[in-house]
Each structure stands twice: as C-alpha cells, then as structure tokens.
mmCIF file of C-alpha atoms in Angstrom:
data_model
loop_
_atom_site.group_PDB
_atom_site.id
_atom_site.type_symbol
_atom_site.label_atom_id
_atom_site.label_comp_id
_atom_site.label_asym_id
_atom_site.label_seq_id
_atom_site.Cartn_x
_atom_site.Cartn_y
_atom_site.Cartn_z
ATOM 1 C CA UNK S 1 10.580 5.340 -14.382
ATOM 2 C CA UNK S 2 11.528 4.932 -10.943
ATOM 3 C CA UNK S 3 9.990 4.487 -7.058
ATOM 4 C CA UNK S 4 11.561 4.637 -3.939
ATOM 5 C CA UNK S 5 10.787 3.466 -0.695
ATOM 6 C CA UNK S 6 12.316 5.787 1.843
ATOM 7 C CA UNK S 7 12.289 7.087 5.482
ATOM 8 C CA UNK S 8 14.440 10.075 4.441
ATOM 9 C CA UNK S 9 12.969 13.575 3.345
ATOM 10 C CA UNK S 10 12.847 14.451 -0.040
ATOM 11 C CA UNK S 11 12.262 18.013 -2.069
ATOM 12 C CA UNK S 12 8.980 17.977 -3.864
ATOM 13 C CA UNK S 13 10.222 21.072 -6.410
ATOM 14 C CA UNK S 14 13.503 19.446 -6.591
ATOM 15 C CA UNK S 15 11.452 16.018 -8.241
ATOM 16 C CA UNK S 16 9.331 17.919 -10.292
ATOM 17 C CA UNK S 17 12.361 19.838 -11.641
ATOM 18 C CA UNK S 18 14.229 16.880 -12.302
ATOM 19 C CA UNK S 19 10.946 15.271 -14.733
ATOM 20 C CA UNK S 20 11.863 17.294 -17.269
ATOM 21 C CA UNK S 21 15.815 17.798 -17.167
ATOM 22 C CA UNK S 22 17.345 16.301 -20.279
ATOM 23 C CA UNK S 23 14.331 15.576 -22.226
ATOM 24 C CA UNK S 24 13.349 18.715 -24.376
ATOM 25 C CA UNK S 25 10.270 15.961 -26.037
ATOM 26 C CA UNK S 26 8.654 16.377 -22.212
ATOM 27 C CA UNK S 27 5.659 18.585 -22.781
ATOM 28 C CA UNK S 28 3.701 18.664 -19.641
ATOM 29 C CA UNK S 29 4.211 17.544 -16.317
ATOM 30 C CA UNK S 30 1.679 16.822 -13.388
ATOM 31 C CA UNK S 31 2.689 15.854 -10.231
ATOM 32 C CA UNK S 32 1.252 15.203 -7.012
ATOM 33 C CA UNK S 33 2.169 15.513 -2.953
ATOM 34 C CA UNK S 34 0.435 13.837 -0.310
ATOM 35 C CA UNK S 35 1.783 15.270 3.033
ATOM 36 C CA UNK S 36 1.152 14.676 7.058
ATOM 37 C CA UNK S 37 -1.859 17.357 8.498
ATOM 38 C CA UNK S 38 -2.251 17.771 11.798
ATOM 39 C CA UNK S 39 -5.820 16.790 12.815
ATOM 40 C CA UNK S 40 -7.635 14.219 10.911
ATOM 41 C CA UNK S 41 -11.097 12.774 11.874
ATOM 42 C CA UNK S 42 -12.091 14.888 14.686
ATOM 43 C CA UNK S 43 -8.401 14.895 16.470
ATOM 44 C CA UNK S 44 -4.732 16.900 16.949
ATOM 45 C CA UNK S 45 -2.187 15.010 15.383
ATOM 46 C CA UNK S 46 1.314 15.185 16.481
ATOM 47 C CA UNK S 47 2.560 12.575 14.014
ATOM 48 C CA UNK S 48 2.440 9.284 12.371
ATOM 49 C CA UNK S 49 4.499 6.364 11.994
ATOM 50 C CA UNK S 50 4.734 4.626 8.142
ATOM 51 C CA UNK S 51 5.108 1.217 8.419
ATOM 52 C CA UNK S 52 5.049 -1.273 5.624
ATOM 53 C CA UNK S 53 5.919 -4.682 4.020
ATOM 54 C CA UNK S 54 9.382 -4.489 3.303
ATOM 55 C CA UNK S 55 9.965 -6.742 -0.322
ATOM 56 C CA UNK S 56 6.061 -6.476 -1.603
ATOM 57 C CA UNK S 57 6.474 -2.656 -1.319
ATOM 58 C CA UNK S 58 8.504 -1.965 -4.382
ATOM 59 C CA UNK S 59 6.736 -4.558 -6.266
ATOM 60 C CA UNK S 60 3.324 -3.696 -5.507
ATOM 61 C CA UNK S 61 4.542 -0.133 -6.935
ATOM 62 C CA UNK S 62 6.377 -0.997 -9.614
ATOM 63 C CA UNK S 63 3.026 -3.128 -10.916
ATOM 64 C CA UNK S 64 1.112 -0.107 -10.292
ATOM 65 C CA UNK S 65 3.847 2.250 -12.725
ATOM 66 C CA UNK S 66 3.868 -0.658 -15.411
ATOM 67 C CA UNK S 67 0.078 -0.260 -15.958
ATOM 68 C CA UNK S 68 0.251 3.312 -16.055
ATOM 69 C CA UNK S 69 2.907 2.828 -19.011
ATOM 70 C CA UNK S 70 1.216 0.078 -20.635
ATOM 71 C CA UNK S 71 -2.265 2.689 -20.460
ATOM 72 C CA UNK S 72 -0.479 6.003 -21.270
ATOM 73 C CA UNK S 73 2.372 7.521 -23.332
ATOM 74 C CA UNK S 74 4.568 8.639 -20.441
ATOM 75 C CA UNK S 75 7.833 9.572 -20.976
ATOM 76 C CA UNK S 76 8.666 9.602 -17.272
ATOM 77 C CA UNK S 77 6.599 8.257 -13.976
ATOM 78 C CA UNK S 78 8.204 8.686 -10.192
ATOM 79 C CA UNK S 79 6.847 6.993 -7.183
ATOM 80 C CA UNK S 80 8.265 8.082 -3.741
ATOM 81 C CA UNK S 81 7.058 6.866 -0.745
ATOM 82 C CA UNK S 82 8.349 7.408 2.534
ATOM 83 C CA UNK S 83 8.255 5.118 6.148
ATOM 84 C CA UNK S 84 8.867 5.759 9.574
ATOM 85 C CA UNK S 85 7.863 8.320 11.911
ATOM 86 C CA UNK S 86 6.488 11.850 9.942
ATOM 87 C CA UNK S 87 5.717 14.617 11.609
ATOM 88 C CA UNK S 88 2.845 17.247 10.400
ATOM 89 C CA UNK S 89 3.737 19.051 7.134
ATOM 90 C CA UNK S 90 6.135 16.782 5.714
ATOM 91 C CA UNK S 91 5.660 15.220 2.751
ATOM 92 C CA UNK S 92 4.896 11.278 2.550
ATOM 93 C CA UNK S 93 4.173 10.175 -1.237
ATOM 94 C CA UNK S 94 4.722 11.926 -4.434
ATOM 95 C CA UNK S 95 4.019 10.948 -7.896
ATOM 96 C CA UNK S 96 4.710 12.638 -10.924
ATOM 97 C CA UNK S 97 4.235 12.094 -14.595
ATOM 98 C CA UNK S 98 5.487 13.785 -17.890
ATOM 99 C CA UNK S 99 4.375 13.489 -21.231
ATOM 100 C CA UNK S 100 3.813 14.996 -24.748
ATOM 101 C CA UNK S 101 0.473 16.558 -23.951
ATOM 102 C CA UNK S 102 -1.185 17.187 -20.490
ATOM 103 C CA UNK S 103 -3.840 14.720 -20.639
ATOM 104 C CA UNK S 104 -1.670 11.264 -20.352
ATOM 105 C CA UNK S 105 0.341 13.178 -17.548
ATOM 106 C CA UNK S 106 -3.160 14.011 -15.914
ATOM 107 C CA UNK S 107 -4.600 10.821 -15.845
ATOM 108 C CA UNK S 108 -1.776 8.584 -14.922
ATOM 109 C CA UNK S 109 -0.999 10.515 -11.644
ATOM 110 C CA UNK S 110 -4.296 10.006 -10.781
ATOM 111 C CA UNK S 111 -4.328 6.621 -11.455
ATOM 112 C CA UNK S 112 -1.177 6.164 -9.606
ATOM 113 C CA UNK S 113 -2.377 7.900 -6.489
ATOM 114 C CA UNK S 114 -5.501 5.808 -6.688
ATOM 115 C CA UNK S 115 -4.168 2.429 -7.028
ATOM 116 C CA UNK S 116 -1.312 2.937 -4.708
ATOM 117 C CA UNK S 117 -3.854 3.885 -1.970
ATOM 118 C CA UNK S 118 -5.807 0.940 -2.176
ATOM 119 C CA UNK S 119 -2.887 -1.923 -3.504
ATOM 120 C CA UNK S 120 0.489 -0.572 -2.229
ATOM 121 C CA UNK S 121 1.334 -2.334 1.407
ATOM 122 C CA UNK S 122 1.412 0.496 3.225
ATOM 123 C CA UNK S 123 0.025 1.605 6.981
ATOM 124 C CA UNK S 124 -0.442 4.997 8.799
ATOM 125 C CA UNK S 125 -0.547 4.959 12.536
ATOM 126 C CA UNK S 126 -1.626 7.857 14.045
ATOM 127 C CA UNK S 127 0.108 9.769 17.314
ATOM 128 C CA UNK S 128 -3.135 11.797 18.055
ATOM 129 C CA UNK S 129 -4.062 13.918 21.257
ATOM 130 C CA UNK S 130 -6.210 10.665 22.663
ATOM 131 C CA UNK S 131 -2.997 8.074 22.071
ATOM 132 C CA UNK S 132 -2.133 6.114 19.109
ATOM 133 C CA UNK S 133 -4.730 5.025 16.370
ATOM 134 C CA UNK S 134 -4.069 3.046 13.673
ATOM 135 C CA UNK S 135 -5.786 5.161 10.164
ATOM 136 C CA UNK S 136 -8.959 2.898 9.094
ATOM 137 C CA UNK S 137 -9.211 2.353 4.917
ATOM 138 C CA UNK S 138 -11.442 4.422 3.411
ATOM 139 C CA UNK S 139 -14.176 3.123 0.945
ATOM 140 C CA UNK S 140 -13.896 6.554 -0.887
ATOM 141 C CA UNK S 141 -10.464 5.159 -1.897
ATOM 142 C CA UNK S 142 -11.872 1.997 -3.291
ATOM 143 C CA UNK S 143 -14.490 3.975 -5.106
ATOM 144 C CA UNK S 144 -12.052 6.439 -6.787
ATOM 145 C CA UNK S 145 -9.806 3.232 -7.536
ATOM 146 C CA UNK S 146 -12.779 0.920 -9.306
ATOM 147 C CA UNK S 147 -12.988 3.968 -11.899
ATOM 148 C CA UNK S 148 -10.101 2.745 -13.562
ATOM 149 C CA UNK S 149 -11.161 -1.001 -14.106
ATOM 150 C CA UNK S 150 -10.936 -1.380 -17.369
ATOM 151 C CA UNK S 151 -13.759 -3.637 -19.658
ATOM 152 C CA UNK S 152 -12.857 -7.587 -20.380
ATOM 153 C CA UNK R 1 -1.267 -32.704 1.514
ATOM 154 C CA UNK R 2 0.968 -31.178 4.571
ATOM 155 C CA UNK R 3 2.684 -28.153 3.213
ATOM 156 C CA UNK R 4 4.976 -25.749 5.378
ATOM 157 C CA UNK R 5 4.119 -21.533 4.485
ATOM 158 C CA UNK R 6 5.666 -18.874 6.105
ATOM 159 C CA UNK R 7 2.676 -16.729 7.475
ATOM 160 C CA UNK R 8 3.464 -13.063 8.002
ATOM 161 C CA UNK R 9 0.765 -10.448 9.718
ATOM 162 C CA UNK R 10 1.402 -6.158 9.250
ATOM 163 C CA UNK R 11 0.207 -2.832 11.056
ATOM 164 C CA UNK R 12 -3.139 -3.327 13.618
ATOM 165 C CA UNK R 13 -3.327 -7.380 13.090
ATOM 166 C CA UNK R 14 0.813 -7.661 13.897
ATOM 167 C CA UNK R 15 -0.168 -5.723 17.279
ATOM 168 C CA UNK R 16 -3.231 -7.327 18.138
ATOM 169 C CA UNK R 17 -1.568 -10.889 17.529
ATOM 170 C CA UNK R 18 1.650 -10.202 19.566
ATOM 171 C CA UNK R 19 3.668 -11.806 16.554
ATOM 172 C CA UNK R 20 5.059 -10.616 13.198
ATOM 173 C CA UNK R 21 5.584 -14.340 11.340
ATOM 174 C CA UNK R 22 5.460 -17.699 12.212
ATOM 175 C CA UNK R 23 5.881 -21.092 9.940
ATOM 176 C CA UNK R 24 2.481 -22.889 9.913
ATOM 177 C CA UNK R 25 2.311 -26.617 8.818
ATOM 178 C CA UNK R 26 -0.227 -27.997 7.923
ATOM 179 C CA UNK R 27 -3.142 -29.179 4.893
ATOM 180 C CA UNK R 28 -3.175 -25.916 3.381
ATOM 181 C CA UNK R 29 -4.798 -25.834 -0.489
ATOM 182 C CA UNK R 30 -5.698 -22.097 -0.264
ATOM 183 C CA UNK R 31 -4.768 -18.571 1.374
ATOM 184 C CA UNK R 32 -8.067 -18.691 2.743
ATOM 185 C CA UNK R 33 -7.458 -22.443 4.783
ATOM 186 C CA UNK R 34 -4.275 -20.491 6.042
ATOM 187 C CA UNK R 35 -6.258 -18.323 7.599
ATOM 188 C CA UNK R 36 -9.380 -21.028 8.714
ATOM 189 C CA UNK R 37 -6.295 -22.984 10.351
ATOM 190 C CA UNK R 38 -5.141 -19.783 12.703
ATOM 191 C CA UNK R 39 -9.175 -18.465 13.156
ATOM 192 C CA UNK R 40 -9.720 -22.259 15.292
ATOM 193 C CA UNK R 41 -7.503 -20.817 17.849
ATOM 194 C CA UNK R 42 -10.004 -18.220 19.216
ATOM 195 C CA UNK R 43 -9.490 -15.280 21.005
ATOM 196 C CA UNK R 44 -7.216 -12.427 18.924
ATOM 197 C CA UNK R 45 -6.630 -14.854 16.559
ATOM 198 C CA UNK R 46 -10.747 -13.675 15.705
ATOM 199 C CA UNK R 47 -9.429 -10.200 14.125
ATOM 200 C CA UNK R 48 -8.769 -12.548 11.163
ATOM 201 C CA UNK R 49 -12.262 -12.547 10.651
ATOM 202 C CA UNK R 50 -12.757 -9.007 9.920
ATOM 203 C CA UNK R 51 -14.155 -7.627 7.021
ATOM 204 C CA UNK R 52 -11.898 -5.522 4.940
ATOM 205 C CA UNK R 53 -8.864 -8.301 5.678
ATOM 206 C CA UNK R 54 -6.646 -7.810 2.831
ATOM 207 C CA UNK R 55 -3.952 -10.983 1.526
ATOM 208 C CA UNK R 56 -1.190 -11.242 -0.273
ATOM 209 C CA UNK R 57 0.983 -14.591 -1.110
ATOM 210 C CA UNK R 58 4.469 -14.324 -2.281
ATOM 211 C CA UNK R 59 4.212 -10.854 -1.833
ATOM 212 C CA UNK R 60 1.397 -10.015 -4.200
ATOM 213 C CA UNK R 61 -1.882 -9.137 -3.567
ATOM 214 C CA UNK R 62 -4.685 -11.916 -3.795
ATOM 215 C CA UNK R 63 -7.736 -13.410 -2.693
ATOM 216 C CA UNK R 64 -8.616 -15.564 0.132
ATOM 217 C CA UNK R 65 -9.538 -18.363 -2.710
ATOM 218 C CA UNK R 66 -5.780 -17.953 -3.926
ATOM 219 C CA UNK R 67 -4.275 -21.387 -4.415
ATOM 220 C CA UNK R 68 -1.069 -21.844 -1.628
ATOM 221 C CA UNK R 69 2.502 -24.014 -2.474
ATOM 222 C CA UNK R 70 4.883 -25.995 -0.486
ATOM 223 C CA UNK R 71 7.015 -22.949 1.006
ATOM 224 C CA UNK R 72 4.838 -19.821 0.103
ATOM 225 C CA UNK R 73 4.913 -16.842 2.016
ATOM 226 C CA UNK R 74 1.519 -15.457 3.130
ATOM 227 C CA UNK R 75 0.426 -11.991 4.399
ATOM 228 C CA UNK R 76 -2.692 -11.127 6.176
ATOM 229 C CA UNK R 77 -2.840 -7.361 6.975
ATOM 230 C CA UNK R 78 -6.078 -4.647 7.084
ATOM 231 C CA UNK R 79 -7.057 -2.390 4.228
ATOM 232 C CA UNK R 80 -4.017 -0.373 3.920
ATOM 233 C CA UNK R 81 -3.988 3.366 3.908
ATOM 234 C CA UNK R 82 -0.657 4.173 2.637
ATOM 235 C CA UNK R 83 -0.463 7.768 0.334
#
C-alpha cells in the first residue's frame, strides 16, 4: 500500500503493471487516471497549478487507503497524486487496487477516488483563456462521496 | 483561557488574505472561535464566512465545533477539488 505526493510525471501502464508483479494470488486489478483537459466549464484551458497542504496531504490519504483496507480484501492499493503546474493531458491522480476477485478491486477505487476528492487537501487553479480561476467544489462530489457512509 | 495556535489559510482564502500563517493568541475553546476571532476584523477577513469553508486542526479534517489546544495548528481553506 503506498501514496505519493509528487510534482514529477509518472507512467500510468507502468503502475498498473507493477500491481501485480510478484504476487501470482492478485486476481484482478482496477485502476483509475484522472488527467488535465483542456476546457472545463465553458473555457480553453492552458493549464493548472496543484497546490496543496504539505504534511496533512499524505495523512489525509493514507486515512483514506486504511479504510479501504479495513472495508475490502485488497492485496495492494496505490495513491499518486501530483502538485505543481500540469499542463492539458497529463495525468494528475491515479489509484489502483488489486485483489482476489474484481469486485473488492472495483469498489475500493471508487471509494478512493471519491473520498480523496472531497477529504484530501488538495486545490486546482485554473490558467484559462479569461485569466486564472481557482476550480469551485462540486456538490456532485459530495453526493458520490455520502454513498459510502456506512450505518452506526 | 489565552492559548497561542498557529493559524494556516490554503488556495483562494491564502490569496484573498495576502498571508499564508500567522500565530493568533488569544481565548480560543474551538476551531470555530479561531475563526469568530479573525471574521471581527472585516473586510477580506469576511471570505471566512463563506459557505463551503472547510477546517482542519493538526492537520486533520474537522468541524468548526472542533475543540482547539495550547499550540494547535489550524487550517481554514475552501472545498477542495483535488483528483
């Protein structure tokens, strides 16, 4: 289990090879990339800076891959997520998860990505045709998060 | 009780406030006193207000009723949008 907080580039296939290297028990992987696009809410965008709260970063992820292990039989989770400036098409967060079976993998990368959107210290700010805009919360986010509150 | 915290503000409220940190003193019981204390100085200091305004102290999230200690470190930042 593992996250990193980076500014450097990293190889998506490269990560999702590596989730199953050495452990002939891993059955199924899923992973997921989030990466930069080039217009977003009506305008062009040449790129964003990643800034974020260096210290509560890694912690606020690591809580976020202990519950997925305390709620699913992983056998690996990785969390990257870079900072800094990003230009359109690179990637900026991937999570991946391997199990025995496909379900556990599913479901914990999409509990990942959905916690770490709305609890992980994180900030886009937007270089956009019109000047810089800083990337307003989304209550979509909080909506796909609350389906994974769990009774009691 | 006059406690020292370290305050700390991230992304559109760092910007708006023209600061990154500063060490507050005062008779803090609560994030959410933290953040009464700096909303009595008007002006920016009002983005505070907003809804949305997300906390964290000693660099986990909480809420504004979150109890505050003698050299805690607290974060006020908006809803963040990281992924």
């Amino acid at each position: 289990m593992s996250v990193r907080v980076q500014a450097a580039a990293f190889d998506p296939g490269a990560e999702v090879n590596a989730m199953h290297d050495a452990n002939v028990g891993v059955g199924a992987v899923v992973s997921f990339v989030g990466y930069v696009r080039d217009f977003n809410d009506g305008r062009e965008v040449a790129g964003m800076f990643l800034e974020h709260y260096p210290g509560m970063t890694e912690k606020a992820l690591l809580n976020i891959v202990d519950e997925a292990q305390q709620r699913w039989p992983l056998l690996k989770l990785e969390v990257i997520h870079r900072v800094g400036n990003l230009e359109p098409g690179e990637p900026i967060v991937f999570v991946a998860a391997a199990s025995a079976h496909r379900q556990a993998a599913f479901e914990a990368c999409d509990f990942v990505m959905d916690y770490l959107k709305t609890r992980a210290p994180f900030w886009k700010k937007e270089n956009t045709s019109e000047g810089p805009r800083w990337v307003e919360g989304r209550s979509s986010d909080h909506k796909a998060a609350d389906r994974w509150k769990q009774e009691g | 009780m006059t406690i020292h915290v370290q305050v700390q503000f991230f992304a559109r409220f760092r910007e708006t406030l023209g600061t990154e940190s500063e060490k507050l003193e005062g008779a803090f019981a609560t994030v959410d006193a933290v953040r009464q204390h700096l909303l009595e100085r008007g002006g920016v200091w009002d983005v505070l207000s907003e809804k949305g305004i997300m906390c964290a102290r000693n660099q986990e999230l909480c809420s504004l009723d979150t109890a505050v200690e003698p050299g805690d470190e607290v974060a006020f930042f908006p809803t963040v949008t990281g992924g």
